Every structure is written in C-alpha cells, then in structure tokens.
Coordinates of C-alpha atoms in Angstrom, one line a residue:
Chain A
M1 CA 8.6 65.2 -23.8
T2 CA 11.3 64.0 -21.4
T3 CA 11.8 65.7 -18.3
A4 CA 14.2 63.1 -17.1
V5 CA 17.5 64.7 -15.9
P6 CA 20.0 62.0 -15.0
T7 CA 21.0 63.8 -11.8
A8 CA 20.9 63.1 -8.1
D9 CA 17.3 64.8 -7.5
E10 CA 14.8 65.3 -10.2
R11 CA 13.1 68.3 -8.2
I12 CA 15.9 70.5 -9.2
A13 CA 15.0 74.1 -10.0
P14 CA 16.3 74.5 -13.8
V15 CA 13.5 71.8 -14.6
G16 CA 10.7 74.2 -12.6
V17 CA 11.9 77.5 -13.9
L18 CA 12.0 76.3 -17.7
R19 CA 8.2 74.6 -17.3
R20 CA 7.1 78.0 -15.4
L21 CA 8.5 80.0 -18.2
L22 CA 7.3 77.2 -21.0
V23 CA 3.8 77.5 -19.1
R24 CA 3.0 81.0 -19.3
P25 CA 0.1 81.1 -21.9
E26 CA 1.1 84.2 -23.5
L27 CA 4.6 83.0 -24.4
G28 CA 3.8 81.9 -28.0
A29 CA 2.2 85.6 -28.4
V30 CA 5.1 87.3 -27.5
V31 CA 7.5 85.4 -29.1
G32 CA 5.1 86.0 -32.3
A33 CA 4.8 89.7 -31.5
I34 CA 8.4 90.2 -31.4
A35 CA 8.9 88.3 -35.0
V36 CA 6.2 90.2 -36.3
F37 CA 7.5 93.5 -35.6
T38 CA 11.4 92.7 -36.3
F39 CA 9.9 91.5 -39.8
F40 CA 8.0 94.6 -40.7
A41 CA 10.3 97.1 -39.0
S42 CA 13.1 95.7 -41.1
L43 CA 11.1 96.0 -44.4
S44 CA 9.5 99.4 -43.6
P45 CA 10.8 102.4 -42.0
V46 CA 7.4 103.8 -41.7
F47 CA 6.2 101.0 -40.0
R48 CA 8.8 101.5 -36.9
S49 CA 8.3 105.2 -37.0
V50 CA 6.0 106.7 -34.2
E51 CA 3.2 107.5 -36.4
G52 CA 3.5 103.9 -37.9
I53 CA 3.1 102.7 -34.4
A54 CA -0.1 105.0 -33.6
N55 CA -1.2 103.5 -37.1
W56 CA -1.3 100.0 -36.4
L57 CA -2.4 100.3 -32.7
D58 CA -5.3 101.7 -33.8
P59 CA -6.7 98.3 -35.6
A60 CA -5.2 96.4 -32.6
S61 CA -7.1 98.4 -29.9
T62 CA -10.8 97.7 -31.1
L63 CA -9.6 94.3 -32.1
G64 CA -8.0 94.0 -28.3
V65 CA -10.8 95.0 -26.2
M66 CA -13.0 92.4 -28.2
A67 CA -10.2 89.5 -28.1
V68 CA -9.7 90.1 -24.2
A69 CA -13.1 89.6 -23.5
V70 CA -13.6 86.6 -26.0
A71 CA -10.4 85.1 -24.5
L72 CA -12.1 85.3 -20.8
L73 CA -14.9 83.5 -22.2
M74 CA -13.2 81.0 -23.9
I75 CA -11.2 80.2 -20.6
G76 CA -14.5 79.7 -19.2
G77 CA -15.0 77.1 -21.7
E78 CA -17.4 78.9 -24.2
F79 CA -17.5 80.5 -27.2
D80 CA -19.5 83.7 -28.5
L81 CA -20.1 83.8 -32.3
S82 CA -22.5 86.6 -32.4
A83 CA -19.9 89.1 -30.7
G84 CA -19.0 90.5 -33.8
V85 CA -22.5 91.1 -35.1
L86 CA -23.4 92.5 -31.9
T87 CA -20.8 95.4 -32.2
G88 CA -23.2 96.3 -35.2
T89 CA -26.2 95.9 -33.1
S90 CA -24.9 98.3 -30.2
G91 CA -23.7 100.7 -33.0
L92 CA -26.9 100.7 -35.0
T93 CA -28.9 101.2 -31.8
L94 CA -27.0 104.4 -30.9
A95 CA -27.2 105.5 -34.4
M96 CA -30.9 105.0 -35.0
L97 CA -31.8 106.4 -31.6
S98 CA -29.5 109.5 -31.7
A99 CA -29.6 110.4 -35.5
V100 CA -33.0 109.2 -36.6
Y101 CA -35.0 109.8 -33.3
G102 CA -33.1 112.6 -31.8
W103 CA -32.1 111.4 -28.7
N104 CA -29.2 112.5 -26.4
I105 CA -26.0 110.2 -27.2
W106 CA -25.8 109.1 -23.6
S107 CA -29.3 107.8 -23.5
A108 CA -28.9 106.3 -26.8
M109 CA -25.5 104.5 -25.5
L110 CA -27.4 103.4 -22.3
V111 CA -30.1 101.6 -24.4
G112 CA -27.7 100.0 -26.6
L113 CA -25.7 98.8 -23.4
V114 CA -28.9 97.3 -21.9
L115 CA -29.8 95.6 -25.2
A116 CA -26.3 94.2 -25.9
L117 CA -26.6 92.7 -21.9
A118 CA -29.7 91.4 -22.4
I119 CA -28.1 89.6 -25.4
G120 CA -25.2 88.3 -23.7
L121 CA -27.8 87.3 -20.9
F122 CA -29.8 85.6 -23.6
N123 CA -26.8 83.8 -24.7
G124 CA -25.7 82.5 -21.3
M125 CA -28.9 81.2 -20.5
M126 CA -29.5 79.5 -23.4
V127 CA -26.4 77.7 -23.1
I128 CA -26.9 76.8 -19.4
R129 CA -30.4 75.7 -20.1
T130 CA -30.2 74.0 -23.1
K131 CA -26.9 72.6 -22.3
L132 CA -26.0 72.7 -26.1
P133 CA -23.0 73.7 -27.2
S134 CA -22.2 77.5 -27.1
F135 CA -20.8 77.3 -30.8
I136 CA -24.4 76.5 -32.0
V137 CA -26.5 78.7 -29.7
T138 CA -24.4 81.7 -30.5
L139 CA -23.9 81.1 -34.1
G140 CA -27.8 81.0 -33.9
T141 CA -27.5 84.3 -32.1
M142 CA -25.2 85.8 -34.7
L143 CA -27.5 85.0 -37.9
M144 CA -30.6 86.3 -35.9
L145 CA -28.9 89.5 -35.2
M146 CA -27.4 89.9 -38.7
G147 CA -31.0 89.6 -40.0
I148 CA -32.4 92.3 -37.4
N149 CA -29.6 94.6 -38.1
L150 CA -30.2 94.6 -41.6
G151 CA -34.1 94.3 -41.6
V152 CA -34.5 97.0 -38.8
T153 CA -32.1 99.3 -40.4
K154 CA -33.7 99.2 -44.0
A155 CA -37.1 99.2 -42.7
V156 CA -36.3 102.6 -40.6
T157 CA -34.0 104.4 -42.9
G158 CA -34.7 102.8 -46.3
S159 CA -30.8 102.3 -46.7
V160 CA -28.2 100.2 -45.1
Q161 CA -26.4 102.9 -43.3
I162 CA -27.4 105.0 -40.6
G163 CA -25.3 108.4 -40.5
G164 CA -25.8 112.0 -38.8
I165 CA -24.6 110.6 -35.5
A166 CA -22.4 114.0 -34.9
D167 CA -25.5 116.2 -34.8
A168 CA -27.1 114.3 -31.7
P169 CA -26.9 116.2 -28.3
G170 CA -24.2 115.0 -26.2
Y171 CA -22.0 114.2 -29.2
D172 CA -19.1 116.0 -28.2
L173 CA -18.7 114.9 -24.8
A174 CA -19.0 111.1 -26.0
R175 CA -16.4 111.7 -28.8
R176 CA -14.1 112.9 -26.7
M177 CA -14.5 109.6 -24.1
F178 CA -14.7 107.3 -26.9
A179 CA -13.3 108.5 -30.2
Q180 CA -10.7 111.4 -30.0
T181 CA -7.1 111.3 -30.7
I182 CA -4.4 112.2 -27.9
P183 CA -1.4 113.9 -29.1
F184 CA 1.9 112.0 -27.7
L185 CA 5.2 112.5 -28.8
G186 CA 3.7 114.4 -31.7
V187 CA 1.6 112.0 -33.1
E188 CA -2.1 111.7 -32.7
F189 CA -2.9 108.4 -30.6
R190 CA -6.5 107.2 -30.7
V191 CA -8.2 107.0 -27.4
A192 CA -9.4 103.4 -28.1
I193 CA -6.0 102.2 -27.5
F194 CA -6.1 103.4 -23.6
W195 CA -9.6 101.4 -23.6
W196 CA -7.5 98.4 -24.8
L197 CA -4.9 98.9 -22.0
G198 CA -7.3 99.8 -19.3
V199 CA -9.6 96.8 -20.5
T200 CA -6.5 94.1 -20.5
A201 CA -5.2 95.5 -17.2
I202 CA -8.9 94.9 -15.4
A203 CA -9.3 91.5 -17.1
T204 CA -5.8 90.5 -16.3
W205 CA -6.7 91.6 -12.7
V206 CA -10.0 89.8 -12.5
L207 CA -8.5 86.4 -14.0
L208 CA -5.3 86.2 -11.9
R209 CA -6.1 87.9 -8.7
T210 CA -9.8 87.5 -7.8
K211 CA -12.1 84.6 -6.9
A212 CA -13.7 85.4 -10.2
G213 CA -10.8 84.8 -12.2
N214 CA -10.2 81.2 -10.4
W215 CA -13.9 80.3 -11.1
I216 CA -13.3 81.1 -14.5
F217 CA -10.4 78.8 -15.0
A218 CA -12.3 76.4 -13.2
S219 CA -15.8 76.4 -15.5
G220 CA -13.9 75.9 -18.4
G221 CA -10.9 73.2 -17.0
N222 CA -13.5 70.8 -15.6
A223 CA -17.0 72.2 -14.7
P224 CA -18.4 69.4 -13.1
A225 CA -15.2 69.2 -10.9
A226 CA -15.8 73.0 -10.3
R227 CA -19.2 72.6 -9.2
S228 CA -18.4 69.8 -6.9
V229 CA -16.4 72.2 -4.8
G230 CA -19.0 74.9 -4.7
V231 CA -17.7 77.0 -7.6
P232 CA -21.1 78.8 -9.3
V233 CA -20.3 77.7 -12.7
A234 CA -23.7 78.8 -14.3
R235 CA -23.7 82.3 -13.0
T236 CA -19.9 82.4 -14.1
K237 CA -20.7 81.6 -17.5
I238 CA -23.5 83.8 -17.8
A239 CA -21.4 86.5 -16.3
L240 CA -18.9 85.8 -19.0
F241 CA -21.2 86.0 -22.3
M242 CA -22.5 89.4 -20.8
T243 CA -19.0 90.6 -20.3
T244 CA -18.1 89.8 -23.8
A245 CA -21.4 91.6 -24.9
F246 CA -20.4 94.5 -23.0
A247 CA -17.3 94.8 -25.0
A248 CA -19.0 94.5 -28.0
W249 CA -21.3 97.5 -26.9
L250 CA -17.8 99.4 -26.1
V251 CA -16.4 98.6 -29.3
G252 CA -19.5 99.6 -31.2
S253 CA -19.8 102.4 -29.8
I254 CA -16.4 103.7 -30.4
L255 CA -16.6 103.0 -33.7
A256 CA -20.3 104.6 -34.1
L257 CA -18.7 107.7 -32.6
R258 CA -15.7 107.9 -34.6
L259 CA -17.3 107.3 -38.0
T260 CA -20.6 109.1 -37.0
S261 CA -22.4 106.5 -39.2
V262 CA -22.8 102.8 -38.9
Q263 CA -23.3 100.5 -41.7
A264 CA -25.7 97.4 -41.1
N265 CA -23.1 95.0 -42.1
T266 CA -20.6 96.1 -39.2
G267 CA -19.1 93.4 -37.4
I268 CA -19.8 90.5 -39.9
N269 CA -17.2 87.9 -39.8
Q270 CA -15.2 89.5 -37.0
E271 CA -16.1 87.0 -34.4
F272 CA -13.7 84.6 -35.7
I273 CA -10.9 87.1 -35.9
Y274 CA -11.6 87.5 -32.0
I275 CA -11.4 84.1 -31.5
I276 CA -8.1 83.6 -33.4
A277 CA -6.5 86.6 -31.6
A278 CA -7.1 84.5 -28.3
V279 CA -6.0 81.6 -29.5
I280 CA -2.8 83.3 -30.8
G281 CA -2.7 84.8 -27.2
G282 CA -2.7 81.2 -25.8
C283 CA -6.3 80.4 -25.3
L284 CA -7.3 76.6 -25.3
L285 CA -10.0 75.9 -27.8
T286 CA -11.2 73.8 -25.1
G287 CA -11.1 76.0 -22.2
G288 CA -9.7 76.3 -19.0
Y289 CA -6.4 77.8 -20.2
G290 CA -5.6 81.2 -21.6
S291 CA -4.6 84.9 -20.5
A292 CA -6.1 88.2 -21.3
I293 CA -2.6 89.9 -21.8
G294 CA -2.0 86.8 -24.4
A295 CA -5.2 87.8 -26.4
A296 CA -4.3 91.5 -26.3
I297 CA -0.9 90.6 -27.7
G298 CA -2.8 88.6 -30.3
A299 CA -4.5 91.7 -31.3
L300 CA -1.5 93.7 -31.4
I301 CA -0.1 91.0 -33.9
F302 CA -3.1 91.5 -36.0
G303 CA -2.7 94.8 -36.2
M304 CA 0.6 95.0 -36.9
A305 CA 0.1 92.5 -39.7
D306 CA -2.9 94.1 -41.1
K307 CA -1.1 97.6 -41.4
G308 CA 2.6 96.1 -42.2
I309 CA 1.7 94.3 -45.2
I310 CA 0.5 97.7 -46.3
F311 CA 3.5 99.4 -45.2
A312 CA 5.9 97.0 -46.9
G313 CA 4.0 97.5 -49.8
W314 CA 2.5 94.2 -50.6
D315 CA -0.7 93.4 -51.9
S316 CA -3.1 93.3 -48.7
D317 CA -4.5 90.2 -50.1
W318 CA -1.6 88.2 -48.5
F319 CA -3.0 89.2 -45.1
K320 CA -5.1 86.2 -44.6
F321 CA -2.4 83.9 -45.6
F322 CA -0.2 85.4 -43.1
L323 CA -3.1 85.0 -40.5
G324 CA -3.4 81.6 -41.2
V325 CA 0.2 80.9 -40.6
M326 CA 0.0 82.4 -37.4
L327 CA -2.8 80.6 -36.1
V328 CA -1.4 77.3 -37.1
L329 CA 2.0 78.1 -35.5
A330 CA 0.4 79.6 -32.2
T331 CA -2.2 76.6 -31.7
L332 CA 0.8 74.1 -32.6
T333 CA 2.8 75.9 -29.7
N334 CA -0.3 75.8 -27.1
H335 CA -0.9 72.2 -27.8
M336 CA 2.8 71.3 -27.1
V337 CA 2.5 73.5 -23.9
R338 CA -0.3 72.0 -22.9
R339 CA 0.9 68.3 -23.2
F340 CA 4.2 69.3 -21.5
A341 CA 2.1 70.9 -18.6
E342 CA -0.4 67.6 -18.3
E343 CA 2.3 65.0 -18.8
K344 CA 2.7 62.7 -16.1
R345 CA -1.1 62.8 -15.6
K346 CA -1.8 59.2 -13.8
Chain B
M1 CA -27.2 37.1 3.9
S2 CA -27.4 38.5 7.0
T3 CA -30.1 41.0 8.3
E4 CA -28.0 41.5 11.5
T5 CA -28.6 45.0 12.7
T6 CA -26.0 47.3 13.2
P7 CA -23.8 46.9 16.2
Q8 CA -23.1 49.7 17.9
P9 CA -19.4 50.4 17.9
G10 CA -17.3 51.3 20.9
G11 CA -15.7 54.8 21.5
A12 CA -16.9 58.1 19.4
G13 CA -19.9 59.9 20.6
A14 CA -23.1 60.8 18.9
P15 CA -22.9 60.3 15.1
L16 CA -21.9 63.1 12.8
L17 CA -24.0 61.9 10.3
E18 CA -26.9 59.2 10.1
V19 CA -29.1 57.6 7.5
R20 CA -32.1 55.6 8.4
D21 CA -33.7 53.1 5.8
I22 CA -32.9 56.0 2.9
A23 CA -34.0 55.1 -0.6
K24 CA -33.3 57.0 -3.7
Y25 CA -35.7 56.1 -7.0
F26 CA -34.9 57.0 -10.6
G27 CA -38.1 56.9 -12.3
S28 CA -39.0 53.0 -11.9
V29 CA -35.5 52.1 -11.0
I30 CA -34.8 51.6 -7.5
A31 CA -31.3 53.0 -7.2
V32 CA -30.8 52.0 -3.3
Q33 CA -33.3 51.2 -0.5
A34 CA -33.3 50.8 3.2
I35 CA -29.9 51.7 3.7
S36 CA -29.0 52.7 7.3
T37 CA -25.6 53.6 8.6
T38 CA -23.8 55.8 10.7
V39 CA -20.4 58.0 10.6
R40 CA -18.5 59.0 13.7
A41 CA -16.0 61.7 14.4
G42 CA -12.6 59.8 14.3
E43 CA -13.9 56.5 12.8
V44 CA -13.5 55.4 9.0
T45 CA -16.9 54.0 7.6
C46 CA -16.4 51.6 4.7
V47 CA -19.0 51.4 2.1
L48 CA -18.3 48.4 0.0
G49 CA -19.8 46.8 -3.0
D50 CA -19.4 45.9 -6.4
N51 CA -20.1 47.9 -9.6
G52 CA -23.8 48.7 -9.4
A53 CA -24.3 48.3 -5.7
G54 CA -25.7 51.7 -5.0
K55 CA -22.3 53.0 -3.7
S56 CA -22.3 56.3 -5.8
T57 CA -26.1 57.0 -5.2
L58 CA -25.6 56.6 -1.5
I59 CA -22.5 59.0 -1.4
K60 CA -24.2 61.2 -4.0
I61 CA -27.2 61.9 -1.4
L62 CA -24.3 62.1 1.7
S63 CA -22.8 65.0 -0.4
G64 CA -25.8 67.1 -1.5
V65 CA -25.9 66.0 -5.1
H66 CA -29.1 63.7 -5.1
Q67 CA -32.0 64.0 -2.8
H68 CA -33.3 60.9 -1.1
D69 CA -37.0 59.9 -1.6
A70 CA -37.5 58.2 1.5
G71 CA -36.1 57.2 5.0
Q72 CA -34.1 59.6 6.9
F73 CA -30.7 61.6 6.6
L74 CA -29.5 63.0 9.8
V75 CA -26.8 65.4 10.5
D76 CA -26.2 66.1 14.2
G77 CA -29.1 64.4 14.9
A78 CA -31.3 66.7 12.9
P79 CA -33.1 65.8 9.8
V80 CA -31.7 67.5 6.7
R81 CA -32.1 67.1 3.0
F82 CA -29.2 69.2 1.0
G83 CA -29.9 71.1 -2.0
S84 CA -26.7 71.1 -3.4
P85 CA -23.1 70.2 -2.8
R86 CA -22.6 73.7 -1.5
A87 CA -25.1 73.0 1.5
A88 CA -23.3 70.0 2.6
L89 CA -20.0 71.4 2.4
D90 CA -21.4 74.1 4.6
R91 CA -22.5 71.8 7.1
G92 CA -18.8 70.3 6.8
I93 CA -19.3 67.4 4.7
A94 CA -16.7 67.4 1.9
T95 CA -16.4 64.9 -0.8
V96 CA -13.3 64.0 -2.8
Y97 CA -14.3 62.2 -6.0
Q98 CA -12.2 59.8 -7.8
D99 CA -12.1 61.7 -11.0
L100 CA -13.2 64.8 -10.7
A101 CA -11.4 65.9 -7.5
M102 CA -9.0 68.7 -9.5
I103 CA -8.6 70.9 -12.4
P104 CA -6.0 69.5 -14.3
L105 CA -4.7 72.8 -15.9
M106 CA -4.8 75.0 -12.6
S107 CA -2.1 75.2 -10.3
I108 CA -1.8 73.1 -7.1
W109 CA -2.6 76.3 -4.6
R110 CA -5.6 77.5 -7.0
N111 CA -7.2 73.9 -6.9
F112 CA -6.5 73.8 -3.4
F113 CA -8.7 77.1 -2.6
L114 CA -11.3 76.3 -5.6
G115 CA -14.5 77.7 -4.3
S116 CA -13.6 79.0 -1.3
E117 CA -10.8 81.4 -2.1
P118 CA -9.6 83.7 0.6
T119 CA -9.9 87.4 0.0
R120 CA -8.6 90.7 1.5
G121 CA -9.5 94.3 0.8
W122 CA -12.9 95.2 0.0
G123 CA -15.5 96.7 -2.4
P124 CA -14.0 96.6 -5.8
L125 CA -10.9 96.0 -4.9
K126 CA -11.4 92.7 -2.8
R127 CA -9.2 90.4 -4.4
F128 CA -8.0 86.7 -4.1
D129 CA -5.2 86.5 -1.3
V130 CA -2.7 84.7 -3.7
E131 CA 0.2 85.2 -1.0
F132 CA -1.7 83.4 1.7
A133 CA -3.3 80.9 -0.4
K134 CA 0.1 79.8 -1.4
R135 CA 1.6 79.8 1.9
V136 CA -1.2 78.0 3.5
C137 CA -1.4 75.2 0.7
R138 CA 2.2 74.2 1.0
Q139 CA 2.0 74.5 4.9
N140 CA -0.9 72.4 4.7
L141 CA 0.3 69.7 2.4
L142 CA 3.5 69.6 4.7
D143 CA 1.3 68.8 7.4
M144 CA -0.5 66.0 6.1
G145 CA 2.9 64.8 4.9
I146 CA 2.5 65.5 1.2
D147 CA 5.7 67.0 0.2
I148 CA 5.0 68.6 -3.4
R149 CA 8.3 70.1 -5.4
D150 CA 6.2 73.4 -6.2
P151 CA 2.7 74.7 -5.8
E152 CA 2.7 76.4 -9.1
Q153 CA 2.8 73.2 -10.7
P154 CA -0.5 72.4 -12.8
V155 CA -2.6 69.7 -11.0
G156 CA -2.2 67.5 -14.3
T157 CA 1.3 66.9 -13.5
L158 CA 0.8 64.9 -10.3
S159 CA 0.3 61.6 -10.0
G160 CA -3.1 60.2 -9.2
G161 CA -2.3 59.5 -5.6
E162 CA -0.6 62.5 -5.0
R163 CA -4.0 64.2 -6.2
Q164 CA -6.0 62.5 -4.1
S165 CA -3.7 63.4 -0.9
V166 CA -4.1 67.0 -2.0
A167 CA -7.8 66.6 -2.3
I168 CA -8.1 65.2 1.2
A169 CA -5.8 67.8 2.8
R170 CA -7.8 70.6 1.1
A171 CA -11.0 68.8 2.6
V172 CA -9.2 68.7 6.1
Y173 CA -8.1 72.3 5.7
F174 CA -11.6 73.4 5.1
G175 CA -12.9 72.2 8.3
A176 CA -14.4 68.9 7.0
R177 CA -15.8 67.0 9.5
V178 CA -17.2 64.5 7.2
L179 CA -14.8 63.5 4.6
I180 CA -16.5 61.1 1.7
L181 CA -14.0 59.5 -0.3
D182 CA -15.2 57.9 -3.6
E183 CA -13.1 54.9 -4.7
P184 CA -9.7 57.0 -3.8
T185 CA -7.6 54.0 -4.2
S186 CA -8.9 52.2 -7.3
A187 CA -7.1 53.8 -10.2
L188 CA -3.8 53.6 -8.0
G189 CA -1.2 51.2 -7.7
V190 CA -0.2 49.3 -4.9
K191 CA 2.3 52.0 -3.3
Q192 CA 0.1 54.9 -4.3
A193 CA -2.8 53.6 -2.8
G194 CA -0.9 52.4 0.4
V195 CA -0.2 56.5 0.4
V196 CA -3.8 57.3 0.2
L197 CA -4.6 55.0 3.0
K198 CA -2.0 56.6 4.9
Y199 CA -3.6 60.2 4.4
I200 CA -7.2 58.5 5.4
V201 CA -5.9 57.2 8.8
R202 CA -4.2 60.6 9.3
A203 CA -7.4 62.6 8.7
R204 CA -9.0 60.2 11.1
D205 CA -6.7 60.6 13.7
R206 CA -7.4 64.4 13.4
G207 CA -11.0 63.4 14.4
L208 CA -13.0 63.3 11.2
G209 CA -15.4 60.9 10.3
V210 CA -14.4 59.4 7.1
V211 CA -16.8 57.4 4.6
L212 CA -14.5 55.3 2.3
I213 CA -16.2 53.9 -0.6
T214 CA -14.2 50.9 -2.3
H215 CA -14.7 47.8 -4.0
N216 CA -11.4 46.7 -2.6
P217 CA -11.8 44.7 0.9
H218 CA -7.9 44.7 1.2
H219 CA -8.1 48.5 1.1
A220 CA -11.2 48.7 3.4
Y221 CA -10.5 46.5 5.9
P222 CA -6.9 47.9 7.1
V223 CA -8.2 51.3 7.8
G224 CA -12.1 50.8 8.3
D225 CA -13.9 50.8 11.9
R226 CA -17.2 49.7 10.1
F227 CA -18.1 47.9 7.3
L228 CA -21.5 48.4 5.4
V229 CA -21.5 46.1 2.4
L230 CA -24.2 47.0 -0.5
K231 CA -25.2 44.9 -3.2
R232 CA -28.0 45.7 -6.0
G233 CA -29.0 48.9 -4.1
R234 CA -29.6 46.9 -0.6
S235 CA -27.6 46.6 2.3
L236 CA -26.0 43.3 3.3
G237 CA -25.6 44.4 6.8
E238 CA -23.2 46.5 8.6
W239 CA -20.4 45.3 10.6
A240 CA -18.0 46.7 13.3
K241 CA -14.3 45.8 12.7
P242 CA -14.1 43.2 15.6
D243 CA -17.3 41.4 14.4
I244 CA -16.1 40.4 10.9
S245 CA -12.8 39.0 9.7
R246 CA -11.1 40.3 6.8
D247 CA -11.6 36.8 4.9
E248 CA -15.5 37.0 5.6
L249 CA -15.7 40.5 4.2
T250 CA -13.7 39.6 1.2
Q251 CA -16.2 36.6 0.9
M252 CA -19.2 38.9 1.1
M253 CA -17.6 41.3 -1.5
A254 CA -16.7 38.5 -4.0
G255 CA -20.2 37.1 -3.6
G256 CA -18.8 33.9 -2.3
A257 CA -21.4 31.4 -3.5
E258 CA -21.6 33.4 -6.8
L259 CA -18.0 32.8 -7.1
E260 CA -18.5 28.9 -6.7
Q261 CA -21.6 28.8 -9.2
L262 CA -19.5 30.6 -11.4
G263 CA -16.6 27.8 -11.3
H264 CA -18.8 24.9 -11.8
E265 CA -20.3 26.9 -14.5
L266 CA -17.0 27.4 -16.2
E267 CA -16.0 24.0 -15.8
R268 CA -19.5 22.6 -17.3
D269 CA -18.6 24.5 -20.4
A270 CA -14.9 24.3 -20.4
E271 CA -13.9 22.7 -23.7
D272 CA -10.6 24.1 -24.3
S273 CA -8.3 23.2 -21.6
E274 CA -7.5 27.1 -21.1
L275 CA -11.1 27.7 -19.9
A276 CA -10.7 24.6 -17.9
A277 CA -8.0 26.4 -16.0
V278 CA -9.6 29.2 -15.3
A279 CA -12.6 27.3 -14.1
R280 CA -10.3 25.4 -11.3
E281 CA -8.5 28.8 -10.3
V282 CA -12.1 30.2 -9.8
G283 CA -13.2 27.1 -7.7
Q284 CA -9.7 27.2 -5.6
D285 CA -10.5 30.9 -4.9
A286 CA -13.9 29.9 -3.6
K287 CA -12.3 27.4 -1.4
D288 CA -9.8 29.7 0.1
L289 CA -12.3 31.9 0.8
G290 CA -13.9 29.1 2.7
I291 CA -17.1 29.1 0.7
A292 CA -16.7 25.8 -1.1
P293 CA -16.7 22.6 1.1

C-alpha cells in the first residue's frame, strides 16, 4: 500500500487519522455486523423487532463470553481448543454433584470452578514447560475431557445426560443470577446477555487500561522481547489459560442452570466457533493483536446469522456457508490491516 | 597478539560494572574465557569482535540472561550473579537488543513503558496511567532529539534506526546507569547508523556507562572511550582510546594477518581472472592496513 501523498510534509494528519481508524482491530467486525444486521433486517421484520433482537442476542451472549476470553488468550499468542469441551465438563460437574449427590448448587459450582481453573492451569503449565504449541497441548486436553465427560457420566448415571438440577438446594438463587430472563421493553431478555456485556467491558478495560493488558499484547506480539524488558510472559500466559477456563465454567454453569440438565457431549465442536468469532473480531492467529470488543461483535455476528437464517425462512444448512464467507472476509481484512500497520518495517 | 593489561583510562570514578577473568561454558564448549573489562559512568566501552567471538555471550552475562561459570562480575564493586534480566534491570543495567528490542504491533508509548508501566489508583482499580505514559514518552523522545510523528503509531512503522533510538531513550528514562547496546548499527544504513551513534553520545553525556557491541570499528572508534577486542571467546586486549588508532583497531578486527593469508590463498587458487582480481584487492587491503610489507 502506498502512503505517499505528494504534499509538502509526509507527516500531515489525514494519513494518521486514516491509519488510526484502519488500525482499530474491531473495524472489520463492526462493518461486518452492520452489513449482517442490515441484510437480515431487510429480509425479516421479526429479525428487527425487539423480540427478534432478544432472540438473537441469546446465542450471541454465551458464545460472546467465550469468544472474549479466547480473544484475550489469542492476543497473548496461544490457543485453547479445550475451551468448548470444558464448558461441558463444568456443567457436568455442577449437574452431577447437585443432582446425583444432592449437593447445594453453590458448592457444586465452586467445585466446578476449582476444577476448571485447575484444567486451565494445567494447559498453561504444559504449554510453558514443554514449549509445545498450545494447539497440540489443548487438543490433547480437549480429547481427554471429551473422554472423561462421556465416560464418567455414563459410569455414574448410566446415561449420557444428567438432569434434575432444578431440585437441588440453592437452585432458585443461582438461576436468578445466571439463567433468568429480565423484562425490558416488554420483552424477556436473557440475563446471560448482561454477563456477556460485563465480561466484554472488563476484558476491554484490562486489555487497554492495565499493566496486564500491555503484558498480554507483548506476550503474544514478541515473547522474547517482552521477557527481555521484564514482562512475566509465563505468568501472563498461564493466567490467560485460566481466564479462558473461568469463562468456560461461567458459560457451562449458565447453560446447565438454564436447561437444568447437561448432555455429556456439551461443548464439542464449539472451540473453533470461539476462535472464529475472535478472528472475525480482529484477532490475529499469530497473536499480539486483537480486541475484546471485536470478539464480542464477532459473537454478535454469529448470533445474528444463526437466528437470521431461520427468521428469513432459509434452510439452516446455509449457516456454515455463511460462517465460512465471514471468516475468510474477516481474515483478509485483518491481514491487510496488519500489512498496513507493519509496512515500512526496516 | 597483545596480552597487555588494561590501562586505566582517565576521568570517571569507580567502575559501575566490572568483570574479571569471566568465563561461560555451554557443556564442553567454551563460549568466553578470561575476559576482563570495566564500564564507567560517562564512558563508552566498545566490545569488538567478529561473528562467534563471544560478544553475545558476554553481554548476556552482563544483562542477566546467562550466569557466568568462572571469574568475577562486580556491580558497584560488589560481586553479583543475576538470575534474570529483571534483576539486572533493577540494578540499572539495561540492554537494547538488536532485533528484539520492540514489539512491532504495539504503539510506541506502549512499547516505551513495557514491563515498567506507570499505574494510578489502587486495589482492583489500579490501572495503567495512559495519559501520563503518552505524555512522558513523547517528551522523553523529544529530549533525546527524536521527533516522532505520533506516539500511537505501531513501532513496526518506524525505521530500524528510529526503533533503536526509542529503545535507547526508554533505557535512559528508566534510570539505566549502564546501557548495553547489541549491534545497534549492524542492520542500518550509513545515515541511520549515524543517528544511532549520536544518541549513544547523548546517553554518554548524560552520565551513563555505555557498552557498545559491534563488529564495525568505524562505528566504534568515533564514540568509544575504550575498546575490548574479542576473538574466539578470548580477549585480544583492551585499550583506551589514546593508546590505539583507528587503523590499528581495524587491523585487529579484520584479523590483519589472516586477511593477508587469505589474499595469498586466493591468488594461488586463482584460475580465472575474476578471482585473481579479488585476491589483489584483499592483498591491497592488507597493505593499506599496514599489515603486509
């Protein structure tokens, strides 16, 4: 790309403004979200109604919480393929302890949280210690968890599903916090939407306004350089794996409390959707660049497409095709943006 | 070559940093051995040597990346052994690496404060003081005479010389007393290299002890106060500026005798005229350096 503007001073502002706008990682996602909304809104009046919005915000929310956490991890230069299945593991732990063993919901959730964080810690330690690509390490974790989810569930309950969470003590309060709906403009909105907004806001603040955020960018951007100026890269990355695990626990618990039962195969194949949402939101696969808001918008595009195709009266088989197009377009945009940002190097 | 012991250069007080007969082994490989030098405030100590001479190993010991296996490493006269680059930084020893000084995708101000972010507020509201960071970054770059267009620019958009300069300004700002520069000019054009050398002089004038690692005597000589020449992991000697001329330094660096030898070998093997021309040139170089008779 040429920035050569044949005027007196190459430092003139317009170039800077243009670059600053283009360099925003979430630009592609914002443009994409507007396009997708306009598209489906013009096809379906239900889609643009308040009911419709509440409807498509729901899948966006649980996905969004995960996409934001995965985006932080990707900016930090790592992947977590076990995140999807871990939502299942957390939900199953909650369901098993509360429904099968009669525990209080809150104690069951606490154990689920500790377990999820331990798995996140394990992923992080393995990646740091072995220096293997996180893609492989977490792929291993994912497969192990898939086996455990199915094996343990079957061994304990004799089926591939655990139900009856609603009967456990403490359910009502937990449901109110994680799984109820809130009326707004005469329509019931899922409380998960607020968790999604909250998680996105906190993640954005951490990323852009704290020390830790600077370290995340640096760890993913160039780990040896970061280490040489004193950034605790190992600690940062392990914390990111644990953050992803925390998000998986949150989403797993939300879904378990909402459905009051958990399938042993919950979360399988979701991990790539999180990564796709993060990439649509401007995260580079190579790390060091991206945005939490972008990932949240990536999840929004997802929710809109997921429900929009149904509202438009199409065969939902087309969803995957749509996804593929979005992913390629977003990645191309990001690639060009990065080239632009990095041009003039040396 | 010379085994002459270190002459004490004039000026400057006690050394900030000193190594005595330091050595580092990697298994059976002797990376450096019996290296001694001192770094004083307001002086530039140049470490010269060809590839594989042990320059990198030496600075990695100084900057806390490696630990020495023998000899003594003194900071302010007291023996130290750094466990990490952070430990060295805490003692005021900052290193600017040739290639990994900066994170290209991050903005200048974020890079400037990376690893030492200023914060405000406390508890869960403790945050990166962004406004302060941007202002101070810009001001300090200006103080060093570096005029950047926009501190929001990703570092990747800066030229190699500008990046080195930002890294030097950063080290100066963070109270570095010793600034170690690893081949800061090697990847740069003539003009850019000149710019970086100017900042080195500026850092020195601010009272920093500078260690300049380079294989280019033409960059080292104008700014250096003392010159340590390494070869194959050992010291060829250390000279204060008045005791060595630019030509002598160049000659030592080029491995004068070897250059002459190479000339002869090439001549012997010269079958085509092109190679012979190269041989003549090498021979001429050797003569110009005052090695060949």
